[in-house]
Amino acid sequence: MPIDCRHIRNFSIIAHIDHGKSTLADRLLEHTGTVEKRQLKEQMLDDMELERQRGITIKARAVRMEYRHEGELYELNLIDTPGHVDFHYEVSRSLACCEGAVLLVDAFQGVEAQTMANAYAAINTDLTIVPVINKIDLTYARVDEVLVEMEQSLGIEPDDVIKASAKAGIGIDTLLAAIVERIPPPQGDPNATLRAMVFDSHYDSYRGAITYIRILDGTVRKGQKIRFLRTGVSHEVIELGQFVPQRRGCEELVAGQVGYLVCNIKDVKQVHIGDTVTIPGDQGAAALPGYKPPQRMVYCGLYPSEGENFEELRDALEKLAINDPSFEYAPESSEALGFGFRCGFLGLLHMEIIQQRLEKESDLDLVQTAPNVTYQILTTAGETLEITNPQDVPESGEIEEFRQPIVRTNFIVPAEYIGPVMQLCTDRRATYLKTEYLSPTRAVLSFDLPLAEVIYDLHDKLKSVTKGYGTMDYEMLGYFPADLVRLDILVGGKKVDALSIICDRRDADRRGRAIVKKLRGEIDRHMFEVALQAAIGTRIIARETISALRKNVTAKCYGGDISRKKKLWAKQKEGKKRMKSIGSVDIPQKAFMAVLDTGTDRQ
């Protein structure tokens, strides 16, 4: 018998990283009897090996639970979301499928940068917020202070906040009751024309594409024909069901429910996240607005270390793109590395995760070039170019204006660290905006910063200067003019395209010296002398030399005339000269990341 919309609640858990989302999801599964106690394990919904290794959530996961409240049986659909700033796109997709959100705040750490970013995202999506203070059983919990912070930064009434401990199971029943009572049921008509939103998908080598959907109107049944509006292709539903948390098949899904479809789709290009599913023919529903396209912040080249694995890398990227549409890729070639792909990511952690997933899930050995952000160039011909690769920067005479991406960055730090954080941002050419106090001991600092300065090492440096207590969050403002140049690296007189970077002209000398110094330590000595140079256009700004390995050719000369030794040395020198003209320098993977070294003289 189909469930009534009034008895469905769709919600997600949002929080800063490490505030206990996955543990709370475990407790909810346990308290609703969705998973038996003997089957329960920590981070139940983090089923990707990388998630369990790193202890972070990377992919949003959906799970259906049943909960009896005041004699009525309710279906609760939870979508567990990541907390890291790089995966904000995953969060936004999850929120679009929900009517409410549980906002989790750590009782010791309090309101953090991502707490505010995710809370505002939920408020802008018109979701009902159920605020929770987690970890109240900690000996150093500061519940009253955190309540003040929540009221000051997010306008949450202290009386509405549920006090809980996901680890100890405190307050879980109160939370479940609040989810049923406070979050509104989904609006939808089970008898209307089918209209469903694709919010995620993954590729199964046996079943093809498995599509995660939220039904907004109508009903979908097994054996029914459905149509994906973006591709216009119709398919038959072979299997449908819900996650409990494993896949469990059912005969139909009605308006308000969250589940999955299997349609024997073998071509991964036919499934698009944010697409609308409806019935074939002219009676189909209109397309849903879908999602805003994600903004890729960071680009880098991925190359197979063995050139012949190019096709395998292409297949692996295709399969990963269906599961994670927030990264993009396009073929490119490099003189130094051969054929590979230029890939765009939401941030450095996202880039690292994609690389590790490719290596683990597809068993590929990859060479990765140093990441860079996207720039814009206005040419003298009046064209605006999007630059994702330093190689594409035209000659300086053709550039009218060089623009860099600027982000508005909010730092939440203890008050005693305001000075060091100000200094940190000033060194990175930040524009100071304002300081607001969350409480007498914690403040929010706002700056406008170049994105290139944020993504490389700002987070690490922030943690260093604030003893681990500072957090940050950023949003894109747009592209603004700057004095930028392309810095090329020459190895043995040849320009290595994969080592080029774009940087501020005032920084170029220091960056160039730091890079060639670092490369000198990374590249092994060869049988001939190797010159390492940093150049802007034709002007060399820094040089280091890797001296040649030398064989003692005079070892067999005992005493005797010096001219014999000179003759042997001259012969060796001639051989080295010839070797230098035909020899190639082996550049290890670590050397491609050396260009990230921004110079040790800056804190």
Coordinates of C-alpha atoms in Angstrom, one line a residue:
M1 CA 0.0 0.0 0.0
P2 CA 1.5 3.4 -1.0
I3 CA 2.5 5.6 1.9
D4 CA 0.8 9.0 2.4
C5 CA 2.9 12.1 1.7
R6 CA 2.0 13.4 5.2
H7 CA 3.9 10.5 6.8
I8 CA 7.2 11.2 4.9
R9 CA 10.0 13.5 6.1
N10 CA 13.0 14.2 3.9
F11 CA 16.0 15.8 5.7
S12 CA 19.8 16.1 5.6
I13 CA 22.4 16.6 8.3
I14 CA 24.7 19.6 7.8
A15 CA 27.7 20.6 9.8
H16 CA 31.3 21.7 9.8
I17 CA 33.8 18.9 9.2
D18 CA 34.3 16.6 12.3
H19 CA 31.2 17.8 14.2
G20 CA 29.7 14.3 14.2
K21 CA 27.4 13.9 11.2
S22 CA 28.3 10.3 10.4
T23 CA 28.1 9.3 14.0
L24 CA 24.7 10.9 14.4
A25 CA 23.6 9.1 11.2
D26 CA 24.8 5.8 12.8
R27 CA 22.7 6.5 16.0
L28 CA 19.6 7.3 13.9
L29 CA 19.9 4.1 12.0
E30 CA 20.3 2.2 15.3
H31 CA 17.4 3.9 17.1
T32 CA 14.9 3.4 14.3
G33 CA 15.9 -0.2 14.0
T34 CA 17.0 0.3 10.3
V35 CA 20.2 -1.6 11.0
E36 CA 20.5 -4.4 13.6
K37 CA 23.0 -3.8 16.3
R38 CA 25.2 -6.7 15.3
Q39 CA 25.5 -5.3 11.8
L40 CA 26.1 -1.7 12.9
K41 CA 29.6 -0.4 12.4
E42 CA 31.1 3.1 12.7
Q43 CA 30.6 5.5 9.8
M44 CA 27.9 3.2 8.4
L45 CA 27.1 5.4 5.5
D46 CA 30.7 6.1 4.6
D47 CA 31.1 3.0 2.5
M48 CA 33.8 4.2 0.2
E49 CA 37.2 2.8 1.3
L50 CA 38.8 6.3 1.0
E51 CA 36.1 7.8 3.3
R52 CA 36.8 5.2 6.0
Q53 CA 40.6 5.7 5.7
R54 CA 40.4 9.5 6.0
G55 CA 37.5 9.6 8.4
I56 CA 35.6 12.1 6.2
T57 CA 32.5 12.0 4.2
I58 CA 33.1 12.5 0.5
K59 CA 29.8 11.5 -1.2
A60 CA 26.3 12.3 0.0
R61 CA 24.4 9.1 0.8
A62 CA 20.6 8.5 1.1
V63 CA 19.0 6.1 3.6
R64 CA 15.3 5.3 4.4
M65 CA 14.3 4.8 8.1
E66 CA 10.9 4.0 9.7
Y67 CA 9.9 5.7 13.0
R68 CA 6.8 5.4 15.0
H69 CA 5.6 8.6 16.6
E70 CA 2.4 8.9 18.7
G71 CA 1.1 5.7 17.1
E72 CA 1.7 6.8 13.5
L73 CA 4.4 5.2 11.3
Y74 CA 6.6 7.7 9.5
E75 CA 9.1 7.2 6.7
L76 CA 12.3 9.3 7.3
N77 CA 14.7 9.8 4.3
L78 CA 18.1 11.0 5.5
I79 CA 20.7 12.3 3.1
D80 CA 24.1 12.4 4.8
T81 CA 26.3 15.2 3.5
P82 CA 30.0 16.0 3.5
G83 CA 31.3 18.9 5.7
H84 CA 34.5 20.0 3.8
V85 CA 34.4 23.2 1.9
D86 CA 35.4 21.4 -1.3
F87 CA 32.3 19.3 -1.3
H88 CA 29.8 22.1 -0.8
Y89 CA 28.3 21.2 -4.3
E90 CA 27.4 17.8 -2.9
V91 CA 25.6 19.5 0.0
S92 CA 23.7 21.9 -2.3
R93 CA 22.4 18.9 -4.3
S94 CA 21.3 17.1 -1.2
L95 CA 19.5 20.2 0.2
A96 CA 17.4 20.5 -3.0
C97 CA 15.8 17.1 -2.3
C98 CA 14.9 17.9 1.4
E99 CA 12.3 19.9 3.3
G100 CA 14.4 20.2 6.4
A101 CA 18.0 20.1 7.7
V102 CA 19.5 19.0 11.1
L103 CA 22.2 21.6 11.8
L104 CA 24.8 20.0 14.0
V105 CA 27.2 22.1 16.1
D106 CA 30.1 20.7 18.2
A107 CA 29.6 21.6 22.0
F108 CA 33.3 22.4 22.3
Q109 CA 34.3 23.9 18.9
G110 CA 31.1 25.9 18.5
V111 CA 30.0 27.6 15.3
E112 CA 32.6 27.2 12.6
A113 CA 33.0 28.6 9.1
Q114 CA 31.3 25.7 7.3
T115 CA 28.5 25.7 9.9
M116 CA 27.6 29.2 8.8
A117 CA 28.0 28.5 5.1
N118 CA 25.9 25.3 5.2
A119 CA 23.2 26.9 7.4
Y120 CA 22.8 29.9 5.1
A121 CA 22.6 27.5 2.1
A122 CA 19.8 25.6 3.9
I123 CA 18.0 28.9 4.8
N124 CA 18.3 30.1 1.2
T125 CA 16.7 26.9 0.0
D126 CA 13.7 27.5 2.4
L127 CA 14.5 24.5 4.6
T128 CA 13.3 24.1 8.1
I129 CA 16.3 24.0 10.4
V130 CA 16.4 21.7 13.4
P131 CA 19.4 22.9 15.5
V132 CA 21.4 20.4 17.6
I133 CA 24.4 20.8 19.9
N134 CA 26.3 17.6 19.7
K135 CA 29.0 16.1 22.1
I136 CA 27.4 17.5 25.3
D137 CA 28.9 14.6 27.3
L138 CA 32.5 16.0 26.7
T139 CA 34.1 17.1 30.0
Y140 CA 35.1 20.4 28.3
A141 CA 31.8 21.1 26.5
R142 CA 30.8 24.8 26.6
V143 CA 27.1 24.4 25.8
D144 CA 25.9 27.8 27.1
E145 CA 28.6 29.7 25.2
V146 CA 27.8 27.8 22.0
L147 CA 24.1 28.6 22.4
V148 CA 25.0 32.3 22.4
E149 CA 27.2 31.9 19.3
M150 CA 24.4 30.1 17.5
E151 CA 22.0 32.9 18.4
Q152 CA 24.4 35.7 17.4
S153 CA 25.7 34.2 14.1
L154 CA 22.6 32.4 12.8
G155 CA 19.7 33.9 14.8
I156 CA 18.7 30.5 16.3
E157 CA 16.6 30.7 19.5
P158 CA 18.3 28.8 22.4
D159 CA 15.0 27.2 23.4
D160 CA 14.8 25.5 19.9
V161 CA 18.2 23.8 20.2
I162 CA 18.3 20.1 21.0
K163 CA 21.1 19.0 23.2
A164 CA 22.5 15.6 22.2
S165 CA 25.5 13.3 22.1
A166 CA 25.6 11.1 19.0
K167 CA 28.3 8.9 20.5
A168 CA 26.5 8.2 23.8
G169 CA 23.0 8.1 22.2
I170 CA 21.8 11.1 24.4
G171 CA 18.8 13.1 23.0
I172 CA 18.3 10.9 19.9
D173 CA 14.6 10.2 20.6
T174 CA 14.0 13.9 21.2
L175 CA 15.7 14.7 17.8
L176 CA 13.6 12.1 16.0
A177 CA 10.4 13.5 17.4
A178 CA 11.5 17.0 16.5
I179 CA 12.2 15.9 12.9
V180 CA 8.7 14.5 12.6
E181 CA 7.0 17.5 14.4
R182 CA 9.1 20.5 12.9
I183 CA 10.0 19.4 9.4
P184 CA 7.0 19.8 7.0
P185 CA 5.9 16.8 4.8
P186 CA 6.8 16.9 1.1
Q187 CA 4.3 18.6 -1.2
G188 CA 3.4 16.4 -4.1
D189 CA 0.5 14.6 -5.8
P190 CA 0.9 10.8 -6.2
N191 CA -1.8 10.9 -8.9
A192 CA -0.2 13.6 -11.0
T193 CA 2.2 13.1 -14.0
L194 CA 5.5 11.6 -12.9
R195 CA 8.2 14.2 -12.2
A196 CA 11.4 13.2 -10.4
M197 CA 14.8 14.8 -9.9
V198 CA 18.1 12.9 -10.4
F199 CA 20.3 14.0 -7.5
D200 CA 23.1 11.4 -7.7
S201 CA 24.1 8.3 -9.6
H202 CA 26.9 5.8 -9.7
Y203 CA 28.1 3.2 -12.2
D204 CA 27.9 -0.5 -11.4
S205 CA 29.8 -2.8 -13.8
Y206 CA 27.0 -5.4 -13.6
R207 CA 23.8 -3.2 -13.6
G208 CA 25.0 -0.2 -15.5
A209 CA 24.1 3.3 -14.2
I210 CA 22.2 3.3 -10.9
T211 CA 20.2 6.6 -10.7
Y212 CA 19.3 8.2 -7.3
I213 CA 16.0 10.1 -7.6
R214 CA 13.6 12.2 -5.5
I215 CA 10.0 11.8 -6.7
L216 CA 8.3 15.2 -6.6
D217 CA 5.0 14.3 -8.3
G218 CA 3.3 11.1 -9.5
T219 CA 4.3 7.5 -9.1
V220 CA 6.9 5.3 -10.8
R221 CA 6.4 1.5 -11.1
K222 CA 8.6 -1.5 -12.0
G223 CA 8.3 -2.3 -15.7
Q224 CA 7.2 1.3 -16.6
K225 CA 8.7 3.4 -19.4
I226 CA 10.3 6.6 -18.3
R227 CA 12.1 9.4 -20.1
F228 CA 15.2 11.5 -19.1
L229 CA 14.4 15.0 -20.4
R230 CA 17.9 16.2 -21.0
T231 CA 18.9 13.4 -23.4
G232 CA 15.2 12.7 -24.5
V233 CA 15.9 9.0 -24.3
S234 CA 13.3 6.6 -22.9
H235 CA 14.1 3.5 -20.8
E236 CA 12.2 0.7 -19.1
V237 CA 12.5 0.5 -15.3
I238 CA 14.0 -2.9 -14.6
E239 CA 14.4 -2.3 -10.8
L240 CA 13.5 0.4 -8.3
G241 CA 13.8 0.6 -4.6
Q242 CA 15.2 2.5 -1.6
F243 CA 18.4 2.4 0.5
V244 CA 18.0 0.9 3.9
P245 CA 21.1 1.5 3.8
Q246 CA 21.7 -1.3 1.3
R247 CA 19.6 -1.4 -1.9
R248 CA 16.2 -3.0 -1.3
G249 CA 13.8 -3.4 -4.2
C250 CA 10.1 -2.4 -4.2
E251 CA 7.2 -2.3 -6.7
E252 CA 6.7 1.5 -6.7
L253 CA 7.9 4.9 -5.5
V254 CA 5.4 7.7 -4.9
A255 CA 5.6 11.5 -4.6
G256 CA 7.8 12.6 -1.7
Q257 CA 9.9 9.4 -1.6
V258 CA 13.6 9.1 -2.3
G259 CA 15.0 6.0 -4.0
Y260 CA 16.9 4.6 -7.0
L261 CA 16.2 3.3 -10.5
V262 CA 18.0 0.7 -12.6
C263 CA 17.2 1.0 -16.3
N264 CA 20.0 -1.0 -17.9
I265 CA 21.8 2.1 -19.0
K266 CA 25.3 1.1 -20.1
D267 CA 26.3 4.5 -21.6
V268 CA 27.4 6.7 -18.8
K269 CA 26.8 9.9 -20.9
Q270 CA 23.0 9.3 -20.7
V271 CA 22.6 10.1 -17.0
H272 CA 23.0 13.7 -15.9
I273 CA 22.8 14.9 -12.3
G274 CA 20.0 17.5 -12.0
D275 CA 18.0 16.0 -14.9
T276 CA 14.2 15.4 -14.7
V277 CA 12.6 12.0 -15.1
T278 CA 9.1 11.8 -16.5
I279 CA 6.9 9.7 -18.7
P280 CA 7.5 9.4 -22.5
G281 CA 5.4 11.3 -25.0
D282 CA 3.7 14.7 -25.1
Q283 CA 2.0 14.2 -21.7
G284 CA 5.4 14.4 -19.8
A285 CA 6.0 17.0 -17.1
A286 CA 8.1 20.1 -17.6
A287 CA 11.8 20.1 -16.7
L288 CA 12.8 21.0 -13.2
P289 CA 15.3 23.9 -12.8
G290 CA 18.0 21.3 -11.8
Y291 CA 21.2 22.6 -10.1
K292 CA 23.5 25.5 -10.6
P293 CA 26.5 24.3 -12.5
P294 CA 29.5 23.8 -10.1
Q295 CA 32.3 26.3 -10.3
R296 CA 35.6 24.6 -10.8
M297 CA 38.3 26.4 -8.8
V298 CA 41.4 24.4 -9.5
Y299 CA 42.9 22.8 -12.6
C300 CA 45.7 20.3 -13.1
G301 CA 46.9 17.8 -15.7
L302 CA 46.6 14.1 -15.1
Y303 CA 48.8 11.8 -17.2
P304 CA 49.2 8.0 -17.2
S305 CA 52.8 7.3 -16.2
E306 CA 52.8 4.6 -18.9
G307 CA 51.7 6.4 -22.1
E308 CA 49.7 3.4 -23.4
N309 CA 47.3 3.6 -20.5
F310 CA 45.6 6.7 -22.0
E311 CA 42.4 4.9 -23.0
E312 CA 42.1 3.2 -19.6
L313 CA 42.4 6.7 -18.0
R314 CA 39.7 8.0 -20.3
D315 CA 37.3 5.2 -19.3
A316 CA 38.1 5.6 -15.6
L317 CA 37.4 9.4 -15.8
E318 CA 34.1 8.7 -17.6
K319 CA 32.9 6.4 -14.9
L320 CA 34.0 8.7 -12.1
A321 CA 32.2 11.7 -13.8
I322 CA 28.8 10.0 -13.6
N323 CA 29.3 9.6 -9.8
D324 CA 30.9 13.0 -9.3
P325 CA 29.7 15.6 -11.9
S326 CA 31.5 18.4 -10.1
F327 CA 34.8 17.7 -11.8
E328 CA 35.4 18.0 -15.6
Y329 CA 38.1 16.8 -17.9
A330 CA 39.3 17.4 -21.5
P331 CA 42.2 15.8 -23.4
E332 CA 45.5 17.7 -23.6
S333 CA 49.1 16.9 -24.6
S334 CA 52.4 18.0 -23.1
E335 CA 55.9 17.7 -24.6
A336 CA 57.2 16.5 -21.3
L337 CA 54.5 14.0 -20.4
G338 CA 52.7 13.0 -23.6
F339 CA 48.9 12.6 -23.8
G340 CA 46.7 13.1 -20.8
F341 CA 43.7 15.2 -19.5
R342 CA 43.2 18.7 -18.1
C343 CA 40.9 18.2 -15.1
G344 CA 38.9 20.8 -13.2
F345 CA 38.1 20.4 -9.5
L346 CA 36.3 22.3 -6.7
G347 CA 39.4 22.6 -4.5
L348 CA 42.7 20.9 -3.6
L349 CA 41.1 18.2 -1.4
H350 CA 38.7 17.4 -4.2
M351 CA 41.7 17.0 -6.6
E352 CA 43.5 14.8 -4.2
I353 CA 40.4 12.6 -3.6
I354 CA 39.8 12.2 -7.4
Q355 CA 43.4 11.2 -8.0
Q356 CA 43.3 8.6 -5.2
R357 CA 40.0 7.2 -6.4
L358 CA 41.4 6.8 -9.9
E359 CA 44.5 5.0 -8.6
K360 CA 42.6 2.8 -6.2
E361 CA 39.4 2.0 -8.1
S362 CA 40.9 1.8 -11.6
D363 CA 44.4 0.7 -10.6
L364 CA 46.1 3.4 -12.6
D365 CA 49.6 5.0 -12.0
L366 CA 49.3 8.7 -12.6
V367 CA 51.5 11.7 -13.0
Q368 CA 49.9 14.9 -11.8
T369 CA 51.1 18.4 -12.7
A370 CA 51.0 21.3 -10.2
P371 CA 47.4 22.7 -9.8
N372 CA 46.5 26.2 -10.9
V373 CA 43.3 28.3 -10.8
T374 CA 41.4 29.7 -13.7
Y375 CA 42.3 33.1 -15.0
Q376 CA 40.8 35.5 -17.6
I377 CA 42.7 37.5 -20.2
L378 CA 41.3 40.3 -22.2
T379 CA 43.4 40.4 -25.4
T380 CA 44.2 43.5 -27.5
A381 CA 41.8 42.1 -30.1
G382 CA 39.0 42.5 -27.6
E383 CA 38.5 38.7 -26.9
T384 CA 38.1 37.3 -23.4
L385 CA 40.0 34.1 -22.9
E386 CA 39.5 31.6 -20.0
I387 CA 42.9 30.3 -19.0
T388 CA 43.0 26.9 -17.2
N389 CA 46.5 26.0 -18.3
P390 CA 49.6 28.4 -18.0
Q391 CA 50.6 27.2 -21.5
D392 CA 47.6 29.0 -23.0
V393 CA 48.7 32.5 -21.9
P394 CA 49.4 34.5 -25.0
E395 CA 52.6 36.7 -25.5
S396 CA 52.6 39.8 -23.2
G397 CA 52.2 42.1 -26.2
E398 CA 48.7 40.6 -26.9
I399 CA 47.4 41.0 -23.3
E400 CA 45.3 44.0 -22.6
E401 CA 44.2 42.9 -19.1
F402 CA 45.1 39.9 -16.9
R403 CA 42.3 39.0 -14.4
Q404 CA 42.5 36.7 -11.4
P405 CA 39.7 35.1 -9.4
I406 CA 38.9 36.8 -6.1
V407 CA 37.1 35.1 -3.2
R408 CA 35.4 36.5 -0.1
T409 CA 36.9 34.5 2.8
N410 CA 35.5 34.3 6.3
F411 CA 37.8 33.2 9.1
I412 CA 36.4 32.2 12.5
V413 CA 39.3 32.4 15.1
P414 CA 39.8 32.8 18.8
A415 CA 40.2 36.5 19.6
E416 CA 43.9 36.2 20.7
Y417 CA 44.8 35.1 17.1
I418 CA 43.3 38.0 15.2
G419 CA 46.8 39.7 14.8
P420 CA 48.5 36.7 13.3
V421 CA 45.6 36.0 10.9
M422 CA 45.6 39.6 9.8
Q423 CA 49.3 39.4 9.1
L424 CA 48.8 36.1 7.2
C425 CA 46.2 37.7 4.9
T426 CA 48.2 40.9 4.4
D427 CA 51.2 38.9 3.2
R428 CA 48.8 37.4 0.6
R429 CA 47.6 40.8 -0.7
A430 CA 44.2 40.5 1.0
T431 CA 41.7 43.4 1.2
Y432 CA 40.4 43.7 4.8
L433 CA 36.6 44.0 5.1
K434 CA 35.4 43.7 8.7
T435 CA 35.6 41.9 12.1
E436 CA 32.5 40.7 13.9
Y437 CA 32.5 39.1 17.4
L438 CA 30.5 35.8 17.9
S439 CA 31.2 36.0 21.6
P440 CA 33.8 37.8 23.8
T441 CA 36.4 35.1 22.8
R442 CA 35.7 34.3 19.1
A443 CA 35.6 36.6 16.1
V444 CA 34.7 36.4 12.4
L445 CA 37.3 38.2 10.1
S446 CA 36.3 38.9 6.5
F447 CA 38.8 39.5 3.7
D448 CA 38.8 39.5 -0.1
L449 CA 41.7 37.3 -1.3
P450 CA 43.1 36.1 -4.7
L451 CA 41.9 32.4 -5.0
A452 CA 45.4 31.3 -5.9
E453 CA 46.7 32.4 -2.5
V454 CA 43.8 30.6 -0.8
I455 CA 43.9 27.2 -2.3
Y456 CA 47.6 26.3 -2.0
D457 CA 48.5 26.5 1.6
L458 CA 46.4 29.1 3.4
H459 CA 44.3 26.5 5.3
D460 CA 47.5 24.8 6.6
K461 CA 49.1 28.2 7.6
L462 CA 45.8 29.2 9.3
K463 CA 45.9 26.0 11.4
S464 CA 49.5 26.7 12.3
V465 CA 49.1 30.3 13.4
T466 CA 45.9 29.6 15.4
K467 CA 47.1 26.4 17.0
G468 CA 44.5 24.5 15.1
Y469 CA 41.5 26.6 16.3
G470 CA 40.9 28.7 13.2
T471 CA 38.5 27.7 10.4
M472 CA 37.7 29.3 7.1
D473 CA 35.2 29.3 4.3
Y474 CA 35.2 31.1 1.0
E475 CA 32.8 32.0 -1.9
M476 CA 33.7 33.3 -5.4
L477 CA 33.2 37.0 -6.1
G478 CA 34.5 37.2 -9.7
Y479 CA 37.5 38.1 -11.8
F480 CA 39.4 41.3 -11.2
P481 CA 42.5 42.9 -12.9
A482 CA 45.9 42.1 -11.5
D483 CA 49.6 42.4 -12.5
L484 CA 50.3 38.7 -13.4
V485 CA 52.9 37.0 -15.5
R486 CA 53.7 33.5 -16.7
L487 CA 56.8 32.0 -15.1
D488 CA 58.5 29.3 -17.2
I489 CA 60.9 26.7 -16.0
L490 CA 63.7 25.5 -18.3
V491 CA 65.5 22.2 -17.6
G492 CA 68.7 21.8 -19.6
G493 CA 67.8 24.7 -21.8
K494 CA 64.4 23.3 -22.8
K495 CA 61.1 24.7 -21.5
V496 CA 59.2 22.1 -19.5
D497 CA 55.5 23.1 -20.2
A498 CA 54.1 21.1 -17.3
L499 CA 56.2 23.2 -14.8
S500 CA 54.9 26.7 -15.9
I501 CA 52.9 28.7 -13.4
I502 CA 51.0 32.0 -13.4
C503 CA 52.0 34.3 -10.5
D504 CA 52.0 38.0 -9.4
R505 CA 54.9 40.0 -11.0
R506 CA 56.1 41.2 -7.6
D507 CA 56.3 37.6 -6.4
A508 CA 57.9 36.2 -9.6
D509 CA 61.6 36.6 -8.6
R510 CA 61.1 35.0 -5.2
R511 CA 58.9 32.2 -6.6
G512 CA 61.4 31.5 -9.5
R513 CA 64.4 31.2 -7.1
A514 CA 62.4 28.9 -4.7
I515 CA 61.3 26.6 -7.5
V516 CA 64.7 26.1 -9.1
K517 CA 66.2 25.5 -5.7
K518 CA 63.6 22.9 -4.9
L519 CA 63.9 21.3 -8.3
R520 CA 67.7 21.0 -7.7
G521 CA 66.9 18.7 -4.8
E522 CA 64.3 16.7 -6.6
I523 CA 66.0 15.9 -9.9
D524 CA 68.7 13.3 -9.8
R525 CA 72.2 14.0 -11.1
H526 CA 73.0 12.8 -14.6
M527 CA 76.2 12.0 -16.5
F528 CA 76.1 15.6 -17.7
E529 CA 75.6 19.0 -16.2
V530 CA 71.9 20.1 -16.0
A531 CA 71.0 23.8 -15.8
L532 CA 67.7 24.8 -14.1
Q533 CA 66.4 28.2 -15.0
A534 CA 63.3 30.3 -14.2
A535 CA 62.3 32.8 -16.9
I536 CA 59.6 35.4 -17.7
G537 CA 59.4 35.6 -21.4
T538 CA 63.1 35.8 -22.6
R539 CA 64.4 37.2 -19.3
I540 CA 66.1 34.6 -17.0
I541 CA 65.4 35.5 -13.4
A542 CA 67.0 32.6 -11.5
R543 CA 69.4 29.7 -12.1
E544 CA 70.7 26.6 -10.3
T545 CA 73.0 23.9 -11.7
I546 CA 72.9 20.2 -11.0
S547 CA 76.6 19.1 -11.4
A548 CA 77.4 16.1 -13.5
L549 CA 78.3 12.6 -12.1
R550 CA 82.0 12.0 -12.7
K551 CA 83.8 8.8 -13.3
N552 CA 87.5 8.9 -12.2
V553 CA 89.0 8.2 -15.7
T554 CA 92.5 8.8 -14.4
A555 CA 92.3 6.0 -11.8
K556 CA 94.6 3.7 -13.9
C557 CA 97.4 6.4 -14.3
Y558 CA 99.9 5.8 -11.6
G559 CA 102.3 8.8 -11.5
G560 CA 103.9 9.6 -14.8
D561 CA 103.4 12.6 -17.1
I562 CA 100.5 15.0 -16.3
S563 CA 99.7 15.4 -20.0
R564 CA 98.3 11.8 -20.1
K565 CA 95.8 12.7 -17.4
K566 CA 94.9 16.0 -19.2
K567 CA 94.3 14.1 -22.4
L568 CA 91.8 11.7 -20.6
W569 CA 90.0 14.6 -18.9
A570 CA 89.7 16.4 -22.3
K571 CA 88.2 13.2 -23.8
Q572 CA 85.7 12.9 -20.9
K573 CA 84.7 16.5 -21.3
E574 CA 84.1 16.0 -25.0
G575 CA 81.9 13.0 -24.3
K576 CA 79.9 14.9 -21.7
K577 CA 79.3 17.7 -24.2
R578 CA 78.0 15.2 -26.8
M579 CA 75.9 13.4 -24.1
K580 CA 74.4 16.8 -23.1
S581 CA 73.2 17.5 -26.7
I582 CA 71.4 14.1 -27.0
G583 CA 70.7 13.2 -23.4
S584 CA 67.3 13.8 -21.8
V585 CA 66.7 14.7 -18.2
D586 CA 64.4 12.4 -16.1
I587 CA 62.0 14.6 -14.1
P588 CA 60.3 12.7 -11.2
Q589 CA 56.6 13.3 -10.1
K590 CA 57.7 15.2 -7.0
A591 CA 59.3 17.8 -9.1
F592 CA 56.0 18.7 -10.8
M593 CA 54.6 19.5 -7.3
A594 CA 57.8 21.6 -6.4
V595 CA 56.3 24.6 -8.2
L596 CA 53.7 24.8 -5.4
D597 CA 56.6 25.9 -3.1
T598 CA 55.8 29.6 -2.6
G599 CA 59.1 30.4 -1.0
T600 CA 60.2 29.7 2.6
D601 CA 60.7 33.4 3.5
R602 CA 56.9 33.9 3.8
Q603 CA 55.1 32.7 6.9

